Short mmCIF file of C-alpha atoms in Angstrom, two decimals:
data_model
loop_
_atom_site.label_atom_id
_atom_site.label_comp_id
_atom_site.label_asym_id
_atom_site.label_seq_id
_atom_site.Cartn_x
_atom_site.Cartn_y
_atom_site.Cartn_z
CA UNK A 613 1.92 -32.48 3.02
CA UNK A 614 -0.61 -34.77 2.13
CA UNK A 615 -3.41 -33.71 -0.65
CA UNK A 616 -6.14 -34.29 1.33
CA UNK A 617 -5.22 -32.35 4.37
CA UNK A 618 -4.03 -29.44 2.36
CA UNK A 619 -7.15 -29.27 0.26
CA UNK A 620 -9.57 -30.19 2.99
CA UNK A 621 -12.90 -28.45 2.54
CA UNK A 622 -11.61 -26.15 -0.44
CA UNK A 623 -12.95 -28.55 -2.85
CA UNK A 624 -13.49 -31.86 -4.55
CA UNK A 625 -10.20 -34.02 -5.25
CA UNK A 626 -10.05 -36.04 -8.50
CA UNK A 627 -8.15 -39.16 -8.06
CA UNK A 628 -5.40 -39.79 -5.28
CA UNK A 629 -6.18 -37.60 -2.60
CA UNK A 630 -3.14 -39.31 -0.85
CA UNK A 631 -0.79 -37.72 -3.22
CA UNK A 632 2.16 -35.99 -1.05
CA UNK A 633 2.76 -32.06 -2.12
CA UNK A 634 6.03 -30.79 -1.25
CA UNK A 635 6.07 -27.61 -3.20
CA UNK A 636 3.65 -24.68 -4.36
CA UNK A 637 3.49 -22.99 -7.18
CA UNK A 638 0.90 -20.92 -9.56
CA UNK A 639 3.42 -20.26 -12.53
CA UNK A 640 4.00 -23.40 -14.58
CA UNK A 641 7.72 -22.34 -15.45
CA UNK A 642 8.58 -22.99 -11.78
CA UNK A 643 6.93 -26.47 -11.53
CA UNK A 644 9.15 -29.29 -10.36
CA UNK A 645 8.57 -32.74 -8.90
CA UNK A 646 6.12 -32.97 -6.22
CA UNK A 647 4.54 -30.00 -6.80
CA UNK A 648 0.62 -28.48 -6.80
CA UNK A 649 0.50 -26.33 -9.51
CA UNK A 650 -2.51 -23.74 -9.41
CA UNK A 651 -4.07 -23.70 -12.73
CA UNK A 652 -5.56 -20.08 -12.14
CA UNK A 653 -7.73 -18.42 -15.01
CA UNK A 654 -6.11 -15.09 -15.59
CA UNK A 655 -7.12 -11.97 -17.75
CA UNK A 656 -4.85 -13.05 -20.63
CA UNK A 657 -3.80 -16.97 -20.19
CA UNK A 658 -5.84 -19.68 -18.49
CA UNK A 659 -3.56 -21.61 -16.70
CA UNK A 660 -5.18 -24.87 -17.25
CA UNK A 661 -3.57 -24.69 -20.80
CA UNK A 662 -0.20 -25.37 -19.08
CA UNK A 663 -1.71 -28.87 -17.28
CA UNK A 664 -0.02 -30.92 -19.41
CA UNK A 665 3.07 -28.96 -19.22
CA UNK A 666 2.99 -29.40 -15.20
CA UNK A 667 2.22 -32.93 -15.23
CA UNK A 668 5.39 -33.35 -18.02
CA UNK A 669 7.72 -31.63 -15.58
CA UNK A 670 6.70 -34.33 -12.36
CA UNK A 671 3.62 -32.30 -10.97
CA UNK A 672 2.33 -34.23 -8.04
CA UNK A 673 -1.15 -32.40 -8.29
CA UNK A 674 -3.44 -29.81 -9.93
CA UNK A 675 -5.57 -27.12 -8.61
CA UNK A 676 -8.12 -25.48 -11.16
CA UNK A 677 -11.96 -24.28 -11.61
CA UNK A 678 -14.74 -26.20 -11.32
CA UNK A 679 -15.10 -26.00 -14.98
CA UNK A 680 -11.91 -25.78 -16.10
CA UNK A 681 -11.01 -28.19 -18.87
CA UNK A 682 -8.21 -30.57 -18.21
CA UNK A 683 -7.16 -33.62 -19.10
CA UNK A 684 -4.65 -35.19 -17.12
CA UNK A 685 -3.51 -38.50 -14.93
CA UNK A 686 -3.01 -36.31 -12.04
CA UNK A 687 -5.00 -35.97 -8.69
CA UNK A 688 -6.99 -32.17 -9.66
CA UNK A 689 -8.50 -30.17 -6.24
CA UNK A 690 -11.52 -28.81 -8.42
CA UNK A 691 -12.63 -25.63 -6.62
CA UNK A 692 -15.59 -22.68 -7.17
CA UNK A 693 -12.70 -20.06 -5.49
CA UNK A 694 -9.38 -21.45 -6.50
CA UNK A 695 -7.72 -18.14 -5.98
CA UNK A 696 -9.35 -19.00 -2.33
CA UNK A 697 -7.97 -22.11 -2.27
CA UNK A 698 -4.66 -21.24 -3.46
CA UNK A 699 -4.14 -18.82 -0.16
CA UNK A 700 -5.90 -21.13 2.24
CA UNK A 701 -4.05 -24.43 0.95
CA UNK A 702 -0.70 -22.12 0.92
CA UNK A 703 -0.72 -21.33 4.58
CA UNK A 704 -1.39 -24.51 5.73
CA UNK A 705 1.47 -25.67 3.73
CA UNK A 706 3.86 -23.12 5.05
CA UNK A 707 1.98 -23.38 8.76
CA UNK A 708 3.41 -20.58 10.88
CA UNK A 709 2.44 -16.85 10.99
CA UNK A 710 3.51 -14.11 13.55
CA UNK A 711 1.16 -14.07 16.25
CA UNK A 712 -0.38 -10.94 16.15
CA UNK A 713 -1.53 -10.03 11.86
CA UNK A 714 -3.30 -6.45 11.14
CA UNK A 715 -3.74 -5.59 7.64
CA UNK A 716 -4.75 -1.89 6.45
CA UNK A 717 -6.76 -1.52 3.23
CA UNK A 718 -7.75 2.16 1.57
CA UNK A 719 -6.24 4.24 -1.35
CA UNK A 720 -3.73 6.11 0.55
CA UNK A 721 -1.85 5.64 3.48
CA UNK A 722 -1.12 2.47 3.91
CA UNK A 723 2.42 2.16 3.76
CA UNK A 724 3.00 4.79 6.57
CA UNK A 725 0.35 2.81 8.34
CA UNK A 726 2.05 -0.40 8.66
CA UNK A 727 5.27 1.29 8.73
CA UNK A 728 4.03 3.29 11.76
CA UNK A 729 2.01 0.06 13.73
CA UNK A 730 5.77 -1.77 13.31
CA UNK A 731 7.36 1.30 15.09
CA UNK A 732 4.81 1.38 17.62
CA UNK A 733 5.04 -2.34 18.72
CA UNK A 734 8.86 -2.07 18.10
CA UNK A 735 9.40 0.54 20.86
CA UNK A 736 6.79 -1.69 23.32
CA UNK A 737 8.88 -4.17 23.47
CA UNK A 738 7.14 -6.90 20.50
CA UNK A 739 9.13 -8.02 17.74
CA UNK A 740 7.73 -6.70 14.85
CA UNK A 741 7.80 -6.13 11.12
CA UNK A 742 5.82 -4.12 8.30
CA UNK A 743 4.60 -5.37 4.84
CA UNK A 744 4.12 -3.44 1.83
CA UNK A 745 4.95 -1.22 -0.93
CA UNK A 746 8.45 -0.61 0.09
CA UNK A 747 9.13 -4.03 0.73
CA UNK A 748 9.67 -5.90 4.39
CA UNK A 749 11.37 -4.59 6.92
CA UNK A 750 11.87 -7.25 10.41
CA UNK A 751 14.64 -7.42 13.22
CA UNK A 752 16.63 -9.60 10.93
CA UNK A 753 16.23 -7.86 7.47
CA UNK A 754 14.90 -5.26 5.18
CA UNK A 755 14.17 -6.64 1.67
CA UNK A 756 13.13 -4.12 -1.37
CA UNK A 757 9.43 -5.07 -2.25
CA UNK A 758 7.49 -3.76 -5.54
CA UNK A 759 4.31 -5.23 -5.22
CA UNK A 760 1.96 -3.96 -2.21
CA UNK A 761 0.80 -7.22 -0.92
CA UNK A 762 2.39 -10.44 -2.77
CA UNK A 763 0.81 -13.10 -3.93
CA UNK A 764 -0.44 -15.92 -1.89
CA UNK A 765 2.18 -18.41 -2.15
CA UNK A 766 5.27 -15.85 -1.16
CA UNK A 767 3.24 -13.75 1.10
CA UNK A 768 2.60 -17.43 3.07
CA UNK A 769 6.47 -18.49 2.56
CA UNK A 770 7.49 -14.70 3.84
CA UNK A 771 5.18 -15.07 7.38
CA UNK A 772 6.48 -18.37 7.79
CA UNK A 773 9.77 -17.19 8.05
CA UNK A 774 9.28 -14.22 9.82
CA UNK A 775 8.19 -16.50 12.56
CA UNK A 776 10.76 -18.54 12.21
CA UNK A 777 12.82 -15.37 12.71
CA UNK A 778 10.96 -14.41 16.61
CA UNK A 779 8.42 -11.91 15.07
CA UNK A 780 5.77 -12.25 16.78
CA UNK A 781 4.02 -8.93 15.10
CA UNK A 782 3.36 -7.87 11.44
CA UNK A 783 1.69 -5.17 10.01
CA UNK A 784 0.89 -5.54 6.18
CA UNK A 785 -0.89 -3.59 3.63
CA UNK A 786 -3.77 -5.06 1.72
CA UNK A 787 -4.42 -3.32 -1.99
CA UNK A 788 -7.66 -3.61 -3.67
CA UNK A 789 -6.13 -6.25 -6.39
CA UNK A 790 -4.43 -8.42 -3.31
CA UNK A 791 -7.91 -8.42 -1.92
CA UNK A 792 -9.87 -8.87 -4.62
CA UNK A 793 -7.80 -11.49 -6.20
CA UNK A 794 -7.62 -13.26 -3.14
CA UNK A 795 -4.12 -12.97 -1.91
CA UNK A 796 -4.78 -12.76 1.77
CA UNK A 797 -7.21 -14.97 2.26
CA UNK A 798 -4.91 -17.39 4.31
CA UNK A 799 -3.53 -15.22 6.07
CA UNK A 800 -4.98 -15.24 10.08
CA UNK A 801 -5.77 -11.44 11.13
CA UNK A 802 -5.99 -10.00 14.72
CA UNK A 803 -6.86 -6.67 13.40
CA UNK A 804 -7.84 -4.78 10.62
CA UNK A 805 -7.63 -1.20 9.35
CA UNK A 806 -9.45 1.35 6.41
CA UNK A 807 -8.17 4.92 6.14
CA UNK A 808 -10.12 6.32 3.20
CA UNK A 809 -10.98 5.80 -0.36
CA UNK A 810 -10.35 7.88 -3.44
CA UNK A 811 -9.98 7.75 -7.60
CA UNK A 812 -7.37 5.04 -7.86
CA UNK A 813 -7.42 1.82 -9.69
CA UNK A 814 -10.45 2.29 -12.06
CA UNK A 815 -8.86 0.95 -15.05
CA UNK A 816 -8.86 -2.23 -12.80
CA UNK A 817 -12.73 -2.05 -10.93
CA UNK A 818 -15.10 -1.48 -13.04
CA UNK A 819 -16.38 1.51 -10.73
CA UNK A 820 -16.03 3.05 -7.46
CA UNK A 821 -18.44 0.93 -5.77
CA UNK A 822 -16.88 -2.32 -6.73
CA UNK A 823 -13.00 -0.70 -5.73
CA UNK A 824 -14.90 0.12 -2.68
CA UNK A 825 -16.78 -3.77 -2.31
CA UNK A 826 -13.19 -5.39 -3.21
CA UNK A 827 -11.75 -3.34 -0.24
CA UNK A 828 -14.09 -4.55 2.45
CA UNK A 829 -13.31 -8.03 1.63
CA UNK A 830 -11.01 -7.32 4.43
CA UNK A 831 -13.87 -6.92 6.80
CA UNK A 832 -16.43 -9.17 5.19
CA UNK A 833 -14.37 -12.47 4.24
CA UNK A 834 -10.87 -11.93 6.63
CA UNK A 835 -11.34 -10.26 9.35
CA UNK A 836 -12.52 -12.53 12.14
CA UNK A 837 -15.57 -12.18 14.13
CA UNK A 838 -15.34 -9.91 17.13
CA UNK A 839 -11.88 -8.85 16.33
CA UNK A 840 -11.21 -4.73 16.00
CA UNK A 841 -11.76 -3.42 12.48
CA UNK A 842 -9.99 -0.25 13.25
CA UNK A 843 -11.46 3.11 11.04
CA UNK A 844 -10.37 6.49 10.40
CA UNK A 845 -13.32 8.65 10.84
CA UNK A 846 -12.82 11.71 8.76
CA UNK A 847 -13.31 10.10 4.82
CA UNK A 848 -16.47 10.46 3.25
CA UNK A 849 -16.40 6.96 2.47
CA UNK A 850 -15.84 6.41 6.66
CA UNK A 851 -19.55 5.54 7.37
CA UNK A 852 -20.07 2.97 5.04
CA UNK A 853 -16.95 1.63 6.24
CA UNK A 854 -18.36 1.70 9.24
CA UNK A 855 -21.53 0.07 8.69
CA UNK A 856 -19.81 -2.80 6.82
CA UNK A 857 -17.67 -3.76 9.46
CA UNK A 858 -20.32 -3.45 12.48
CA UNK A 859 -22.37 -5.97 9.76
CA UNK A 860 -19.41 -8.34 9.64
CA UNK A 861 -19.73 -8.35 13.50
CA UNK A 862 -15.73 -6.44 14.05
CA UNK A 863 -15.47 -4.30 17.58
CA UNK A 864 -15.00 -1.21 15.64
CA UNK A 865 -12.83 1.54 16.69
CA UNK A 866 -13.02 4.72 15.28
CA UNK A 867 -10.09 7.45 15.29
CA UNK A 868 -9.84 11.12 14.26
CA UNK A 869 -11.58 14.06 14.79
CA UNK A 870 -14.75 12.30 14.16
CA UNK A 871 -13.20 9.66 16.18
CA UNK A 872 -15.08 7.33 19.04
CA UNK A 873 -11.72 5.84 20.19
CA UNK A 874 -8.69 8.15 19.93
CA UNK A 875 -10.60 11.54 19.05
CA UNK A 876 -8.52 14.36 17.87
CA UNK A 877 -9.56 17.66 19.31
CA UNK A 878 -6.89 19.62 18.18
CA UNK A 879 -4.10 20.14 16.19
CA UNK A 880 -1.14 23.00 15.44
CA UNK A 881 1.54 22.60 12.55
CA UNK A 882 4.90 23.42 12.16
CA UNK A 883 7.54 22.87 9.45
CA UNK A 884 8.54 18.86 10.52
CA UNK A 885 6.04 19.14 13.11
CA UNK A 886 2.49 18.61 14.65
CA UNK A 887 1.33 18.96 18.35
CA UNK A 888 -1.72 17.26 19.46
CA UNK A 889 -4.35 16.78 21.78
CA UNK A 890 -6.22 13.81 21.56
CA UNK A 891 -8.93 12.22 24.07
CA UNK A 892 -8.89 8.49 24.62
CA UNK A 893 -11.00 6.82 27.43
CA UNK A 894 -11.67 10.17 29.19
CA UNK A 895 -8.19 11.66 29.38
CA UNK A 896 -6.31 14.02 27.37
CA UNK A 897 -3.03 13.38 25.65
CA UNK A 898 -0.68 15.87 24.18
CA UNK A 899 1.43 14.08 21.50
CA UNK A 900 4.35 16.03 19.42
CA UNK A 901 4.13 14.17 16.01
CA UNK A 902 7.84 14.75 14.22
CA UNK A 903 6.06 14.78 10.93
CA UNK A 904 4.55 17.18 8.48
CA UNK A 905 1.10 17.16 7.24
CA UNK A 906 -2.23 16.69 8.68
CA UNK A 907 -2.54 13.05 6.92
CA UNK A 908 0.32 11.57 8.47
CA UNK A 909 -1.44 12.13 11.66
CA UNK A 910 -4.34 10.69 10.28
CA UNK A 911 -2.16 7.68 9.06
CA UNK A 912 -0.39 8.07 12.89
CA UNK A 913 -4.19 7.39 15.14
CA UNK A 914 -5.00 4.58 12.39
CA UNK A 915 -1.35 2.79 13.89
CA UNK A 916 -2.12 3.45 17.15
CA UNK A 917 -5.30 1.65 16.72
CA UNK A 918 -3.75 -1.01 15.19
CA UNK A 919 -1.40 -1.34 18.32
CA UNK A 920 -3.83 -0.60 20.70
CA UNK A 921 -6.30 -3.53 19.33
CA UNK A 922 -3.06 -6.36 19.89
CA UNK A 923 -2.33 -5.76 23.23
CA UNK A 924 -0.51 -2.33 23.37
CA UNK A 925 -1.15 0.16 26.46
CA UNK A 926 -3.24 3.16 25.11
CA UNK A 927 -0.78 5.62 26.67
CA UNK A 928 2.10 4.16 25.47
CA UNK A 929 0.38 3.46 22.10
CA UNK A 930 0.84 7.49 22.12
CA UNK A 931 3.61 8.12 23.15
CA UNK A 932 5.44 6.28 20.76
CA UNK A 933 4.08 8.00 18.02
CA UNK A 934 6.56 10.91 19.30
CA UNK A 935 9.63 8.99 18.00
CA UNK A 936 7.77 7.88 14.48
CA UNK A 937 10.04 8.04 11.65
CA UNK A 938 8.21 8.69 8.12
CA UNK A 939 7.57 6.11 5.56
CA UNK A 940 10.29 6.27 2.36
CA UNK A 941 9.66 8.76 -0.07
CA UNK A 942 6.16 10.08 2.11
CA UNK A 943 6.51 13.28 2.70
CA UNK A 944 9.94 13.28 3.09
CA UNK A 945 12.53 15.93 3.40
CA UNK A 946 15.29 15.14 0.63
CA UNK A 947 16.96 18.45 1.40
CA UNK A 948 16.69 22.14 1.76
CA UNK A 949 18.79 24.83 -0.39
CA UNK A 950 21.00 27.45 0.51
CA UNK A 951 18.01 29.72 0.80
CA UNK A 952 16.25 27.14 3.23
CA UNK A 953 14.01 25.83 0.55
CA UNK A 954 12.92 22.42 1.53
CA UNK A 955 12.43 20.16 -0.98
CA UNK A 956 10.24 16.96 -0.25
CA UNK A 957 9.54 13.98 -2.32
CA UNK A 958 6.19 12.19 -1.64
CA UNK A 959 5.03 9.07 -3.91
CA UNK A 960 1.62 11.00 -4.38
CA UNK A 961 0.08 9.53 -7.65
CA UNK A 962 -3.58 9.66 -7.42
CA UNK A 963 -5.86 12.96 -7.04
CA UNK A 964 -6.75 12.97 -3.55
CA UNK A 965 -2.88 11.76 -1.95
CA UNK A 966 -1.52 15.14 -4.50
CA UNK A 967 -4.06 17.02 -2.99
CA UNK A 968 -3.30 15.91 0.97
CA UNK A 969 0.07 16.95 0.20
CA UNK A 970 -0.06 20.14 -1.16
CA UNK A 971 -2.26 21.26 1.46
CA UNK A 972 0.19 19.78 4.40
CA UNK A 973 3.09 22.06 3.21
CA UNK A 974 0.93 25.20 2.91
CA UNK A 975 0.89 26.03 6.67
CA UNK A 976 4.24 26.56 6.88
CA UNK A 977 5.32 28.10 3.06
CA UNK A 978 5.51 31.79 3.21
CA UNK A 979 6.43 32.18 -0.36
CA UNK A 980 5.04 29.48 -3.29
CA UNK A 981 4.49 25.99 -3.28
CA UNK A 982 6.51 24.58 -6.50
CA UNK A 983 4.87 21.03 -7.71
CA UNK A 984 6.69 18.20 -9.90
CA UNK A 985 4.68 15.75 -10.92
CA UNK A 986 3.30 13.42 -13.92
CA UNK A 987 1.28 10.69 -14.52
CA UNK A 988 2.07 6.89 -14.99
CA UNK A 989 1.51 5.59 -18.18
CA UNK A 990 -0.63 2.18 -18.78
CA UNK A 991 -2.41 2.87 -15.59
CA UNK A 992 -6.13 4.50 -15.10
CA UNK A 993 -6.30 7.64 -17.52
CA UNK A 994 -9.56 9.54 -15.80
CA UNK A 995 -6.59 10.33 -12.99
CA UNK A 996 -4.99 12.95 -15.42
CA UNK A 997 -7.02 16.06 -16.12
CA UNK A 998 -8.35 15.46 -12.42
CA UNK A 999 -4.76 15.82 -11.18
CA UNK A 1000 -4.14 18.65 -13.49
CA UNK A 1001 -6.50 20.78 -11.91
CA UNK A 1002 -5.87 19.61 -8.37
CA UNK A 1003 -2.03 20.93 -8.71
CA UNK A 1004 -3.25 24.09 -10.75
CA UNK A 1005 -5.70 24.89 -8.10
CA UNK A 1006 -3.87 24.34 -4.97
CA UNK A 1007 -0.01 25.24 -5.75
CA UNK A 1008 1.54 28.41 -7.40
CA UNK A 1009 4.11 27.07 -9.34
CA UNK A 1010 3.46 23.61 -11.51
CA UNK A 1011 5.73 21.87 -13.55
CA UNK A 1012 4.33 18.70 -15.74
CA UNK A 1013 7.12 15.90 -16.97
CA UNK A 1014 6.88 12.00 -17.11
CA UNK A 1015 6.37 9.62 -14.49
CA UNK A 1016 6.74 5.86 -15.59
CA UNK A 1017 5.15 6.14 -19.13
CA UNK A 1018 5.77 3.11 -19.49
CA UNK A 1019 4.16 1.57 -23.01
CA UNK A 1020 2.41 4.95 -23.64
CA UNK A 1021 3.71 7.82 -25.86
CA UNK A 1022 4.97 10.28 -22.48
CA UNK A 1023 3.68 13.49 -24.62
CA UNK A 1024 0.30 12.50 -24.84
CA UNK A 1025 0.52 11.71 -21.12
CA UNK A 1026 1.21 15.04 -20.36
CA UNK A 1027 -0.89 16.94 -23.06
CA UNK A 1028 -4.10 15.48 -20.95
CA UNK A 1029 -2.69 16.76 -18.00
CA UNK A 1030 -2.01 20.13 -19.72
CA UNK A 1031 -5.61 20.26 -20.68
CA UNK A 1032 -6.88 21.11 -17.20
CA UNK A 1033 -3.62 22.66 -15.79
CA UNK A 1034 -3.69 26.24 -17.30
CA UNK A 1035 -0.20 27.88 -16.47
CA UNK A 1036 1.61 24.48 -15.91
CA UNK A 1037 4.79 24.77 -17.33
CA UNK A 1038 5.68 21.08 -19.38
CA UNK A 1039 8.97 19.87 -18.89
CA UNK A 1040 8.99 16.06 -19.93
CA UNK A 1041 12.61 15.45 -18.85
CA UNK A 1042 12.35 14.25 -14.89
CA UNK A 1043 15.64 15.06 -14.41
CA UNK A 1044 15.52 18.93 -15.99
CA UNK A 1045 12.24 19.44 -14.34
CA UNK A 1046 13.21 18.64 -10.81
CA UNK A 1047 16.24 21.03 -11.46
CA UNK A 1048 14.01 23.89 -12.93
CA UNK A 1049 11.99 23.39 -9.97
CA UNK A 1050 14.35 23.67 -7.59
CA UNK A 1051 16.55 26.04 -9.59
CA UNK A 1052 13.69 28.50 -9.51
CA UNK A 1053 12.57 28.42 -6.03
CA UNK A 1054 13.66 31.20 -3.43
CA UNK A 1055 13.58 31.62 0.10
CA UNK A 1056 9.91 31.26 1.61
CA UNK A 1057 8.90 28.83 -0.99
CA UNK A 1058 8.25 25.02 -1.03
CA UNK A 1059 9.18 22.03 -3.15
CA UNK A 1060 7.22 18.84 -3.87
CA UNK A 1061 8.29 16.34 -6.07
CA UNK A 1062 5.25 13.89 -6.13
CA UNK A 1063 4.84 10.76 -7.98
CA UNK A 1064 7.45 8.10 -7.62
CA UNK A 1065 8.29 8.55 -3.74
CA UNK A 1066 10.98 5.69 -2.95
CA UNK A 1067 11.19 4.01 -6.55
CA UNK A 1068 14.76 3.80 -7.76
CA UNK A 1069 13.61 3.54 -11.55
CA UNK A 1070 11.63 5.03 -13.74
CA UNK A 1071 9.47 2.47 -16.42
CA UNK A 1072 10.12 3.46 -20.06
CA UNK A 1073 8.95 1.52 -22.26
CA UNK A 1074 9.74 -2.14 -21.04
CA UNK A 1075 12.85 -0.91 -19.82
CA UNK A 1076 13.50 0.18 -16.16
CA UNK A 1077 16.14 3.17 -15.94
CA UNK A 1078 17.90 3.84 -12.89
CA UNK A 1079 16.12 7.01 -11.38
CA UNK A 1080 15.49 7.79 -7.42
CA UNK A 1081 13.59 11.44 -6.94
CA UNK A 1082 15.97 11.38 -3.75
CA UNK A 1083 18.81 11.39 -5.76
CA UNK A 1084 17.73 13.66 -8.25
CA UNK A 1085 16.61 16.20 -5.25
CA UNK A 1086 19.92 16.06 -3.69
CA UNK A 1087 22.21 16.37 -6.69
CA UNK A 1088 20.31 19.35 -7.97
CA UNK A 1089 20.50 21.12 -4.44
CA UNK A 1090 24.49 20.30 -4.42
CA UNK A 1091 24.80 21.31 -8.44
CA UNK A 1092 22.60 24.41 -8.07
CA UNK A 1093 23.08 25.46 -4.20
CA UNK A 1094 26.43 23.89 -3.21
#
């Protein structure tokens, strides 16, 4: 594609705007002949330092700052966003997209979300794939992901190719960093989605408000005017969401039991179950959710939403969440022992998701409610204590070990955990605590193994081990239960 059309209106082009790009690329080691390279400033290396580098290897052009300092015989796109014009000047390279884009923003939730809104338009008929966390799952293929919403170059190679493909639907998640740094700014929305905000990610924003500002990027800068900006009602962070995205001129749709759109007026749980009534435009729907926990039917009315804002039928928006399968490693059932224990594993690793889950296994737990869970290491430390005293609090039984230390000692992970858990028992082996856990448990009680979810390895140092909480669940229960 030709320089100038790629970089139209993004910013100013030194030298031969005629210049023809036929590959992308923001990490220097990958530049080849023909290619822009993105000379992004980072938090530890400017990439402007590797300039010379790119233009050595048969770069056909540059992307950097407006300030940034570079001295080369290449055409340079000088821009005041160049993260912005990364994504922008990405997806026109790669062109295509499916159809119909919703992205979901918010600390928790939004890989059942866009799992759920794939199901949905899945069993309507659409073609349809899901984003995220646990990687991409189309018609054609499921691929393992690790980051929640990839950066702009792959995430505008991956919708290309899903179109290529027949999807015609897609359903990703958008993370506070992906916004914030820009990572969906090319990509063309139909919908968007917030489910609630909690204590996540502070060792990235510098405070709530600005993890809060970076989230409703998605309504202020992406979102398109008049399209739905679809909002779960029941957060205490739900008004302002609110009021941004009636500002940024969205059709907003609330759900919930606070909800405007799909209102929840009431709600009875069983064991792998929830029935539910729920009022949309004047009528009355009862819905049998086959999933635990009052969040996943939060997470459930977000999806609809989603699906009802790109063309779905509202009564067959709800009726398909009867045949929902759960997200991997949410809230799911890894087994039960002899005594008809069931042991879940959930990827709960911030305060509020530990605290959603406890409390959606409590209706149905005669006995105790046995927690395993840790802290990751390198990430935001104020999450420790607070998670401490949520598990403390809320469940009977609570048993601290390691979650992916990585570069920090594990010990002192757990000691400031330990500080506000009094009674936790500390077992920094993973493996031995899941078995004590379950070991211990007897009929009437519950087990939750939060933390890691659907990860297969656990981050040690800069090593990755091999270590699934699925596994470890199910080879306890056949070791200690037969």
């Amino acid at each position: 594609m030709q320089l100038s059309l790629l970089a139209q209106g993004l910013g100013a082009i030194e030298g031969d705007a005629d210049r023809d790009v036929t590959f992308m690329t923001a990490d220097s080691r990958q530049v080849r002949s023909g290619a822009l390279f993105a000379a992004l400033p980072g938090t530890k290396v400017d990439g402007a330092t590797f300039a010379a580098d790119a233009e050595a290897k048969g770069a056909a052009a540059l992307l950097c700052a407006d300030g940034a300092a570079i001295d080369t015989r290449l055409p340079v796109v000088r821009s005041a966003d160049p993260r912005h014009a990364l994504a922008v000047m990405a997806a026109r390279f790669y062109g295509a997209q499916p159809e119909r884009m919703v992205a979901v923003t918010g600390t928790a939730g939004k890989t059942s979300i866009a799992t759920f809104t794939r199901q949905i338009w899945e069993r309507n008929g659409r073609a349809a794939a899901s984003i995220g966390t646990t990687g991409v799952v189309s018609p054609h293929r499921t691929i393992d992901g690790t980051l929640t919403t990839p950066d702009p170059i792959e995430l505008a190679a991956l919708l290309s190719s899903l179109a290529a493909d027949g999807v015609t639907h897609a359903a990703m998640e958008a993370s506070s960093h992906g916004l914030d740094q820009r990572r969906l700014d090319g990509v063309r929305l139909s919908a968007a989605a917030f489910t609630n905000l909690g204590h996540d990610h502070l060792d990235y924003h510098p405070d709530v408000e600005s993890y809060f500002h970076a989230k409703m990027r998605l309504f202020t800068a992406l979102l398109p005017t008049g399209e739905t900006a679809v909002v779960n009602a029941d957060d205490a962070w739900s008004g302002r969401a609110i009021e941004v995205a009636t500002g940024a001129s969205a059709k907003v749709m609330t759900v919930g039991r606070k909800g405007n759109f799909l209102k929840l007026k009431r709600l009875e749980h069983e064991r792998s179950r929830q029935i539910a009534e729920i009022e949309a435009e004047g009528r009355l729907h009862r819905i049998v959710l086959p999933l635990a926990g009052s969040f996943q039917m939060s997470n459930a009315l977000v999806a609809a939403g989603l699906a009802i804002a790109t063309g779905v039928p509202v009564a067959d928006a709800l009726a398909a969440l009867e045949g929902l399968k759960g997200a991997s490693g949410r809230l799911e059932l890894a087994g039960a022992t002899a005594a008809g224990v069931p042991v879940f594993v959930d990827y709960a690793h911030k305060p509020e998701a530990l605290e959603n889950v406890i409390a959606s296994v409590r209706p149905f737990t005669t006995g105790r409610v046995i927690v395993v869970f840790g802290c990751g290491g390198d990430r935001d430390r104020a999450k420790r204590p607070m998670m401490g005293e949520i598990a403390t609090r809320l469940a009977d039984v609570v048993i601290v070990t390691d979650d992916n230390p990585r570069s920090e000692d594990p010990s002192k992970i757990r000691a400031a955990i330990m500080a506000a858990a009094p009674g936790a028992r500390e077992v920094g082996n993973r493996h031995l605590a899941i078995r004590e856990a379950i070991g211990g448990s007897e009929a009437g009680d519950t087990v939750i193994v939060a933390g890691k979810g659907h990860e297969t390895g656990q981050k040690i140092g800069e090593v990755t081990h091999p270590f699934s909480d699925l596994a470890e669940v199910r080879a306890a229960i056949a070791e200690l239960h037969g």
